[in-house]
Coordinates of C-alpha atoms and ligand atoms in Angstrom, one line a residue:
X225 CA -88.1 206.4 -110.9
X226 CA -86.7 208.8 -113.5
X227 CA -88.2 212.3 -113.2
X228 CA -87.5 215.4 -115.3
X229 CA -88.5 218.8 -113.9
X230 CA -88.4 221.9 -116.2
X231 CA -88.5 225.5 -115.0
X232 CA -90.9 228.3 -115.9
X233 CA -91.9 228.0 -119.6
X234 CA -92.0 231.6 -121.0
X235 CA -94.1 232.4 -124.1
X236 CA -93.9 230.8 -127.5
X237 CA -90.1 230.4 -127.4
X238 CA -90.3 228.3 -124.2
X239 CA -93.3 226.3 -125.5
X240 CA -91.7 225.6 -128.8
X241 CA -88.4 224.6 -127.1
X242 CA -90.2 222.2 -124.8
X243 CA -92.6 220.7 -127.3
X244 CA -89.8 220.2 -129.8
X245 CA -87.4 218.5 -127.4
X246 CA -89.6 216.6 -124.9
X247 CA -90.6 213.6 -127.0
X248 CA -86.9 212.7 -127.7
X249 CA -85.9 213.5 -124.1
X250 CA -88.5 211.2 -122.8
X251 CA -87.0 208.3 -124.9
X252 CA -83.4 209.2 -124.5
X253 CA -83.5 209.6 -120.7
X254 CA -86.2 206.8 -120.2
X255 CA -88.3 209.2 -118.2
X256 CA -91.2 208.0 -116.1
X257 CA -92.6 211.4 -115.2
X258 CA -92.2 215.0 -116.6
X259 CA -93.2 218.0 -114.5
X260 CA -93.0 221.6 -115.9
X261 CA -93.7 225.0 -114.4
X262 CA -95.9 226.8 -116.9
X263 CA -96.9 230.0 -115.0
X264 CA -95.6 232.1 -117.9
X265 CA -96.5 229.9 -120.8
X266 CA -99.2 232.1 -122.3
X267 CA -97.3 235.1 -123.8
X268 CA -95.3 235.4 -120.5
X269 CA -98.3 235.8 -118.3
X270 CA -100.3 232.8 -117.0
X271 CA -101.4 229.6 -118.6
X272 CA -104.4 229.2 -120.9
X273 CA -106.3 225.9 -120.7
X274 CA -105.6 225.2 -124.4
X275 CA -101.8 225.6 -123.8
X276 CA -102.1 223.4 -120.8
X277 CA -103.6 220.7 -123.0
X278 CA -101.0 221.2 -125.7
X279 CA -98.2 220.6 -123.1
X280 CA -99.9 217.5 -121.8
X281 CA -100.2 216.3 -125.4
X282 CA -96.4 216.5 -126.0
X283 CA -95.3 214.5 -123.0
X284 CA -95.9 216.7 -119.9
X285 CA -97.5 214.8 -117.0
X286 CA -97.9 217.5 -114.4
X287 CA -97.9 221.4 -114.6
X288 CA -97.1 223.6 -111.7
X289 CA -97.8 227.4 -111.4
X290 CA -96.9 230.3 -109.2
X291 CA -97.7 234.0 -108.7
X292 CA -98.8 234.3 -112.3
X293 CA -101.4 231.4 -111.9
X294 CA -104.4 233.6 -112.6
X295 CA -103.0 236.0 -115.3
X296 CA -105.1 234.0 -117.8
X297 CA -108.5 234.2 -116.2
X298 CA -109.9 231.4 -118.4
X299 CA -107.9 229.0 -116.3
X300 CA -109.8 229.9 -113.1
X301 CA -113.0 228.4 -114.4
X302 CA -111.3 225.3 -115.8
X303 CA -108.6 224.4 -113.3
X304 CA -111.0 222.3 -111.1
X305 CA -111.4 220.0 -114.1
X306 CA -107.7 219.7 -114.7
X307 CA -106.2 217.3 -112.0
X308 CA -102.7 217.5 -113.4
X309 CA -102.5 221.3 -113.1
X310 CA -101.3 222.4 -109.6
X311 CA -101.5 225.9 -108.2
X312 CA -99.7 227.1 -105.1
X313 CA -100.7 225.2 -101.9
X314 CA -100.6 228.3 -99.7
X315 CA -103.2 230.4 -101.6
X316 CA -106.1 231.3 -99.4
X317 CA -108.7 228.6 -98.5
X318 CA -111.4 228.5 -101.2
X319 CA -109.1 229.3 -104.1
X320 CA -110.0 227.2 -107.2
X321 CA -107.7 224.3 -108.1
X322 CA -105.5 222.3 -105.8
X323 CA -102.0 222.7 -104.3
X324 CA -100.9 219.2 -104.9
X325 CA -101.8 216.1 -107.0
X326 CA -101.0 212.4 -106.9
X327 CA -100.2 211.0 -110.3
X328 CA -100.4 207.2 -111.0
X329 CA -98.0 205.9 -113.6
X330 CA -99.0 203.2 -116.0
X331 CA -97.2 200.7 -113.9
X332 CA -99.1 201.7 -110.7
X333 CA -96.4 203.7 -109.0
X334 CA -97.7 206.9 -107.4
X335 CA -96.0 210.4 -107.3
X336 CA -97.1 213.3 -105.2
X337 CA -96.4 216.7 -106.8
X338 CA -96.7 219.9 -104.7
X339 CA -96.5 223.6 -105.7
X340 CA -95.9 226.1 -102.9
X341 CA -94.9 229.7 -102.8
X342 CA -92.3 231.5 -100.7
X343 CA -93.1 234.7 -98.9
X344 CA -89.8 236.6 -98.9
X345 CA -90.2 239.5 -101.5
X346 CA -93.5 237.9 -102.6
X347 CA -97.2 238.3 -101.9
X348 CA -98.1 237.5 -98.2
X349 CA -99.5 234.0 -98.2
X350 CA -100.0 231.2 -95.7
X351 CA -96.9 229.5 -94.2
X352 CA -95.3 227.3 -96.8
X353 CA -93.4 225.3 -94.2
X354 CA -96.4 224.4 -92.0
X355 CA -98.8 223.7 -94.9
X356 CA -96.3 221.5 -96.8
X357 CA -95.5 219.5 -93.6
X358 CA -99.3 219.0 -92.9
X359 CA -99.8 217.8 -96.5
X360 CA -96.9 215.4 -96.2
X361 CA -98.4 213.9 -93.0
X362 CA -101.1 212.5 -95.3
X363 CA -98.7 211.2 -98.0
X364 CA -95.9 209.0 -96.7
X365 CA -92.9 208.6 -98.9
X366 CA -92.1 205.0 -99.8
X367 CA -95.5 204.0 -98.3
X368 CA -98.4 205.7 -100.0
X369 CA -96.3 207.4 -102.8
X370 CA -93.1 206.1 -104.4
X371 CA -91.8 209.6 -105.0
X372 CA -92.7 213.2 -104.1
X373 CA -91.6 216.5 -105.7
X374 CA -92.0 220.0 -104.3
X375 CA -91.8 223.0 -106.6
X376 CA -90.9 226.0 -104.3
X377 CA -91.9 229.1 -106.3
X378 CA -90.0 231.8 -104.5
X379 CA -87.7 234.7 -105.0
X380 CA -85.1 234.1 -102.2
X381 CA -82.6 231.3 -102.3
X382 CA -82.4 231.4 -98.4
X383 CA -86.1 230.5 -98.1
X384 CA -85.7 227.7 -100.7
X385 CA -82.7 226.2 -98.9
X386 CA -84.6 226.4 -95.6
X387 CA -87.6 224.6 -97.0
X388 CA -85.2 222.0 -98.6
X389 CA -83.7 221.3 -95.2
X390 CA -87.2 221.1 -93.5
X391 CA -88.3 218.6 -96.1
X392 CA -85.0 216.6 -96.3
X393 CA -85.8 212.9 -96.1
X394 CA -89.5 213.5 -96.5
X395 CA -89.6 214.0 -100.3
X396 CA -87.6 213.0 -103.4
X397 CA -86.9 216.5 -104.7
X398 CA -87.3 220.1 -103.7
X399 CA -86.7 222.4 -106.6
X400 CA -87.1 226.2 -106.9
X401 CA -88.8 228.1 -109.7
X402 CA -89.7 231.8 -110.3
X403 CA -86.3 233.5 -110.7
X404 CA -85.9 232.2 -114.2
X405 CA -82.2 231.7 -113.6
X406 CA -80.7 228.2 -113.2
X407 CA -78.5 227.7 -110.2
X408 CA -75.5 225.4 -110.1
X409 CA -76.2 224.1 -106.6
X410 CA -78.0 220.8 -107.4
X411 CA -77.1 218.2 -104.8
X412 CA -78.6 215.5 -102.6
X413 CA -79.1 216.7 -99.0
X414 CA -78.0 214.8 -95.9
X415 CA -81.2 212.8 -95.5
X416 CA -81.6 211.9 -99.2
X417 CA -83.7 214.7 -100.8
X418 CA -82.4 216.1 -104.1
X419 CA -82.3 219.9 -104.2
X420 CA -81.7 222.8 -106.6
X421 CA -82.4 226.5 -105.7
X422 CA -83.8 227.2 -109.1
X423 CA -84.4 225.1 -112.2
X424 CA -84.1 228.2 -114.5
X425 CA -86.6 229.0 -117.3
X426 CA -87.4 227.5 -120.6
X427 CA -87.2 230.6 -122.7
X428 CA -85.0 233.0 -124.6
X429 CA -82.1 234.1 -122.4
X430 CA -81.3 237.1 -124.7
X431 CA -83.8 239.0 -122.6
X432 CA -84.6 240.1 -119.0
X433 CA -85.9 236.9 -117.4
X434 CA -87.6 236.0 -120.7
X435 CA -89.0 239.4 -121.6
X436 CA -87.8 241.5 -124.5
X437 CA -84.8 243.4 -123.1
X438 CA -85.5 246.9 -124.5
X439 CA -88.8 247.5 -122.7
X440 CA -87.7 245.6 -119.6
X441 CA -84.5 247.7 -119.3
X442 CA -86.4 250.9 -119.9
X443 CA -88.5 250.2 -116.8
X444 CA -85.5 250.2 -114.7
X445 CA -83.8 253.2 -116.3
X446 CA -86.7 255.6 -116.9
X447 CA -88.9 254.8 -113.9
X448 CA -91.9 255.7 -116.1
X449 CA -94.8 253.5 -117.1
X450 CA -93.6 251.9 -120.3
X451 CA -94.9 249.6 -123.0
X452 CA -96.2 246.2 -122.0
X453 CA -93.6 243.6 -121.6
X454 CA -93.5 241.0 -124.4
X455 CA -91.7 237.7 -124.3
X456 CA -88.4 237.5 -126.2
X457 CA -88.7 235.3 -129.3
X458 CA -85.3 233.9 -129.9
X459 CA -84.5 230.2 -129.4
X460 CA -85.2 228.9 -125.9
X461 CA -82.8 227.2 -123.6
X462 CA -84.8 224.4 -122.1
X463 CA -83.7 224.3 -118.5
X464 CA -84.4 221.9 -115.6
X465 CA -83.0 218.9 -113.8
X466 CA -83.4 215.2 -113.7
X467 CA -83.6 213.1 -110.6
X468 CA -83.5 209.3 -110.2
X469 CA -85.2 208.0 -107.1
X470 CA -85.3 204.7 -105.2
X471 CA -88.9 203.3 -105.3
X472 CA -88.5 201.7 -101.9
X473 CA -87.4 204.7 -99.9
X474 CA -88.6 207.4 -102.4
X475 CA -85.3 209.2 -101.8
X476 CA -82.9 210.5 -104.5
X477 CA -80.1 208.5 -105.9
X478 CA -78.9 210.9 -108.5
X479 CA -79.6 214.5 -109.6
X480 CA -78.2 216.4 -112.6
X481 CA -79.1 219.6 -114.5
X482 CA -80.4 219.7 -118.0
X483 CA -79.9 222.7 -120.3
X484 CA -80.5 222.3 -124.1
X485 CA -80.6 224.8 -126.9
X486 CA -80.4 228.6 -127.0
X487 CA -77.5 230.6 -125.5
X488 CA -76.8 228.9 -122.2
X489 CA -74.1 226.2 -122.0
X490 CA -75.5 222.7 -122.6
X491 CA -75.9 220.1 -119.9
X492 CA -77.4 216.6 -120.2
X493 CA -77.8 214.0 -117.4
X494 CA -75.6 211.0 -118.0
X495 CA -77.4 208.4 -116.0
Ligands
FE2_774 FE1 -92.0 232.6 -113.8
FE2_775 FE1 -93.2 233.5 -110.7

């Protein structure tokens, strides 16, 4: 199975970059499934239901979220009716929405997609290791699902690596989001799970993690309440990675980064 995962879509720049490129990428890379993190898609903060639908309409199959999940409050009332939108698994019991979803492709193959948040330098939440393992006990890779992808929305690379090792051999891909900075550590772990610490953002990199740099820099320099952060509006680099999995084992055969447009160096999977 050929899966593309794109990191945090930030504002209009990120949305435009993804919607302009995705239809052609789907064809060119013969993608079976496209997953995007869209916690910053609505003007940098949250995801409106309308933008969620627009992304689905241009070739996105599953949307994951993170600490900005509820910045757009209109999603809270609608998320239970959106089975392809996944919020972090380790939010408190009773939180609207779901922490994972199973997608069925047109040919019947099934994919589990999980969103879970780290706890280092983040809000205190339930244990991402234990909760993910409990979930995976109900979805067996290569048996009930042909592939499984875990989006680890976390600040610290160490926590992401640790979760990668704990899940190695149990899922197809563990990929980080949230730092908005793509890492060059994509690899297949010892037991067959593809891994990358962070997918990077889909947004304008002439910025501070997607936000206009003047106001974002002023916050660090002046230590005074400043103007509200606004997304940078230059051309996005669409950032993520592609993985090819074996349908029998559910494990990864190949993984490669994808970076297109904007100011980062380009990268395109060649399998
Ligand atoms: Fe983000
Ligand atoms: Fe985040």
